[in-house]
mmCIF file of C-alpha atoms in Angstrom:
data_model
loop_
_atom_site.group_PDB
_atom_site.id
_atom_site.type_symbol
_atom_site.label_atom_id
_atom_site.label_comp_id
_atom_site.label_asym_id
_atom_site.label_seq_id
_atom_site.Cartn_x
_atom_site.Cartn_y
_atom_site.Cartn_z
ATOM 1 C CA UNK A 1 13.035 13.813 -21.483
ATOM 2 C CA UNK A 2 11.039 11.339 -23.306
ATOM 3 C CA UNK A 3 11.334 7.798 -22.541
ATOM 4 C CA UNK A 4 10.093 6.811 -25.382
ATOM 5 C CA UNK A 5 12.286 8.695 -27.527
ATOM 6 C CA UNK A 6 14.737 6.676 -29.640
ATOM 7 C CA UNK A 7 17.931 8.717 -28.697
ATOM 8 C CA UNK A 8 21.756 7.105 -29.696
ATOM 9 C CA UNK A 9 25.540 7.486 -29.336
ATOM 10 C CA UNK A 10 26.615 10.989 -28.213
ATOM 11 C CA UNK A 11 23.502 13.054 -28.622
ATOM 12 C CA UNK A 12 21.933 10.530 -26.025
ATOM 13 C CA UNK A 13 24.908 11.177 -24.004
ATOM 14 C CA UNK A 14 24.900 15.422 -23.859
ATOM 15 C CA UNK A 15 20.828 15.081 -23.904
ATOM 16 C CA UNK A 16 21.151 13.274 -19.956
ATOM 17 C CA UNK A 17 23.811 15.285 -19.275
ATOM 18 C CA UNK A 18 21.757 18.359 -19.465
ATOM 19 C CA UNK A 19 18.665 17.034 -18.570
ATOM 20 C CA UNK A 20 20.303 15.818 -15.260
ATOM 21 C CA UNK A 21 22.197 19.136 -14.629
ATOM 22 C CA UNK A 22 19.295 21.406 -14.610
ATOM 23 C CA UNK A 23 17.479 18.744 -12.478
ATOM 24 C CA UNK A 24 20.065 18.677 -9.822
ATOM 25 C CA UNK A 25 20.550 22.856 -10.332
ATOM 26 C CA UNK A 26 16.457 23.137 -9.745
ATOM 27 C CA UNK A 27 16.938 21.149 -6.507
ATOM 28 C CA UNK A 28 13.170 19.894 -7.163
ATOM 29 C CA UNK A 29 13.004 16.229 -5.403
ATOM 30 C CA UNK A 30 10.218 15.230 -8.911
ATOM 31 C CA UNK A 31 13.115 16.838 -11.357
ATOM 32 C CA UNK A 32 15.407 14.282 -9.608
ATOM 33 C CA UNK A 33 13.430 11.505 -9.800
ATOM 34 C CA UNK A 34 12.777 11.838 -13.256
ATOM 35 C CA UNK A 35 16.260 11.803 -14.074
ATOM 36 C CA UNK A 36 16.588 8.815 -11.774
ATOM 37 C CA UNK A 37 14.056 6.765 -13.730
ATOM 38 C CA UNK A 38 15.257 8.414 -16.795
ATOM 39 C CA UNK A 39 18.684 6.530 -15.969
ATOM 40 C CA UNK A 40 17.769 3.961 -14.653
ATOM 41 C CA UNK A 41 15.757 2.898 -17.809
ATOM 42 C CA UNK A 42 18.496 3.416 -20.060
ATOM 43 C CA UNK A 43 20.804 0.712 -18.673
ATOM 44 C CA UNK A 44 18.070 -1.754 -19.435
ATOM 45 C CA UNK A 45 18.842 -0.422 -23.165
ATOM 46 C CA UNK A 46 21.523 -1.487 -25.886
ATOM 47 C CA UNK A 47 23.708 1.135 -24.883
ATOM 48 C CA UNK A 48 27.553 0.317 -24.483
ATOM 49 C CA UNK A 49 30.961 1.641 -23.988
ATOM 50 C CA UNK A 50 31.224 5.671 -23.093
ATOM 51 C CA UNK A 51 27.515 6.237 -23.133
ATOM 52 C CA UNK A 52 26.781 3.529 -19.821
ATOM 53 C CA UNK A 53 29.909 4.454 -18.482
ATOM 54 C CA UNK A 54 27.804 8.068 -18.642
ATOM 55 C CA UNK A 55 24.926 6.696 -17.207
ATOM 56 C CA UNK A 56 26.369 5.166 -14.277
ATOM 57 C CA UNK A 57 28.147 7.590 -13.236
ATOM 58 C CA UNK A 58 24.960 10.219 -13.380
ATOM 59 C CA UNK A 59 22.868 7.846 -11.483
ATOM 60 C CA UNK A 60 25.225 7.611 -8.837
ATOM 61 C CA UNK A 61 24.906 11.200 -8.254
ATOM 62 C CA UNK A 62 21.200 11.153 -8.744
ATOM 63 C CA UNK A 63 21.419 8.425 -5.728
ATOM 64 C CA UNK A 64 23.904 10.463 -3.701
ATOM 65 C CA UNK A 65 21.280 13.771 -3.946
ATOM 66 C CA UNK A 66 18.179 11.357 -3.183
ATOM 67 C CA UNK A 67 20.342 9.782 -0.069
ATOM 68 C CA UNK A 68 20.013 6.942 -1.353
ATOM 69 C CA UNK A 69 23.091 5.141 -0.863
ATOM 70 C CA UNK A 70 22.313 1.696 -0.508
ATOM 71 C CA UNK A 71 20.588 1.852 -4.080
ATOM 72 C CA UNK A 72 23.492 3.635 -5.534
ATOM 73 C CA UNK A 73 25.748 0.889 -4.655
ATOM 74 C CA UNK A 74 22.927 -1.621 -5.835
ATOM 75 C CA UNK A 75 23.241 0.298 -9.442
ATOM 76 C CA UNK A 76 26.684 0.548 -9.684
ATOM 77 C CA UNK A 77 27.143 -3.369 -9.061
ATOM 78 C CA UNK A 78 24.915 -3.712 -11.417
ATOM 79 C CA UNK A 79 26.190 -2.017 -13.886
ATOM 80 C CA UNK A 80 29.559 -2.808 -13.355
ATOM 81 C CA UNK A 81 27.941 -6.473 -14.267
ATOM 82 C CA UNK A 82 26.788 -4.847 -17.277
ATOM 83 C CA UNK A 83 29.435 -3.448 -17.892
ATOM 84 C CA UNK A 84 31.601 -6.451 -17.777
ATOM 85 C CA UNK A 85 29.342 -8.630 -20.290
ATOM 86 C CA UNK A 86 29.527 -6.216 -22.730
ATOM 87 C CA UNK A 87 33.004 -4.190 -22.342
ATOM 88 C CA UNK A 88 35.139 -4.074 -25.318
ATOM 89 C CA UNK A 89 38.268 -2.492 -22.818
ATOM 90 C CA UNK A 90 39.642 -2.709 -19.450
ATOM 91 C CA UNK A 91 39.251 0.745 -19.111
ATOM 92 C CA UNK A 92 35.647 0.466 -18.857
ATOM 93 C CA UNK A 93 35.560 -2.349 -15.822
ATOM 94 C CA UNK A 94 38.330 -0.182 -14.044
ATOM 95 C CA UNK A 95 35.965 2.828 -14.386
ATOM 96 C CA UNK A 96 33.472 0.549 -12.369
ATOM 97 C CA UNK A 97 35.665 -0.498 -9.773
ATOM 98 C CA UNK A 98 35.981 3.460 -9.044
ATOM 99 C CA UNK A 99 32.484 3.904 -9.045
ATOM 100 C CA UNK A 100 32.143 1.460 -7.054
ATOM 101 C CA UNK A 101 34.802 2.314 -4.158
ATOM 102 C CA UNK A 102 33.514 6.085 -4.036
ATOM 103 C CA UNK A 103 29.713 4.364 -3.421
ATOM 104 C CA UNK A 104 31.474 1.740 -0.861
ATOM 105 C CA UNK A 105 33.433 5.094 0.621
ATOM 106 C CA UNK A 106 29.895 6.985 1.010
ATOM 107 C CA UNK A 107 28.186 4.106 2.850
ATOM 108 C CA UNK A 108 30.779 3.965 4.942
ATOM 109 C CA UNK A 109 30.649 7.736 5.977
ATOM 110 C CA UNK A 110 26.780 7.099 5.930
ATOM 111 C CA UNK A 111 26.916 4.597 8.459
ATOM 112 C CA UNK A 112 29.838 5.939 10.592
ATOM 113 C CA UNK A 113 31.986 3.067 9.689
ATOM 114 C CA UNK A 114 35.309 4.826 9.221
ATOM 115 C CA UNK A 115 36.375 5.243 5.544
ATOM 116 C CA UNK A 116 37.830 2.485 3.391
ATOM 117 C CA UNK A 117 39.588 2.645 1.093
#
């Protein structure tokens, strides 16, 4: 997908959906990638409500493929920041908290650390 597309609301949404899927179903380490910097660069944009809440929770799994779990909980505090400046409902900061106890949860299995919960 084009960066430099101007994409919005729900068709943004299904496009990163898809875009990640057949990434993650290729198993190719640059199709993941992509859809890692894909992601990443759209929290930087106005996007708000479902469509981060989307975002997040692909680039948490684009982390989780890459191993990466030190950077997934980076992104999800981040966003959870994000989040939190700009949420219009509760529902979208406890979404975050989630997202951020299931990347908390993998670290700890990472490391050996027994599971918290």
């Amino acid at each position: 997908m084009n960066e430099h597309l101007e994409l919005h609301g729900d068709f943004l949404s299904i496009a990163s959906r898809i875009y990640f899927k057949h990434a993650l179903l290729e198993y190719r380490a640059e199709n993941v990638i992509k859809a890692r910097d894909m992601l990443e660069s759209l929290i930087y944009k106005e996007i708000k409500g479902g469509l981060l809440s989307d975002v997040l929770f692909l680039l948490r799994k684009v982390y989780d493929k890459l191993g990466d779990f030190d950077s997934a909980f980076n992104a999800c505090e981040q966003g959870k920041s994000i989040i939190n400046i700009k949420s219009e409902t509760l529902s979208l900061e406890k979404q975050a908290e989630d997202l951020l106890c299931k990347i908390r949860s993998k670290i700890g299995r990472y490391e050996g650390r027994e599971n918290t919960p």
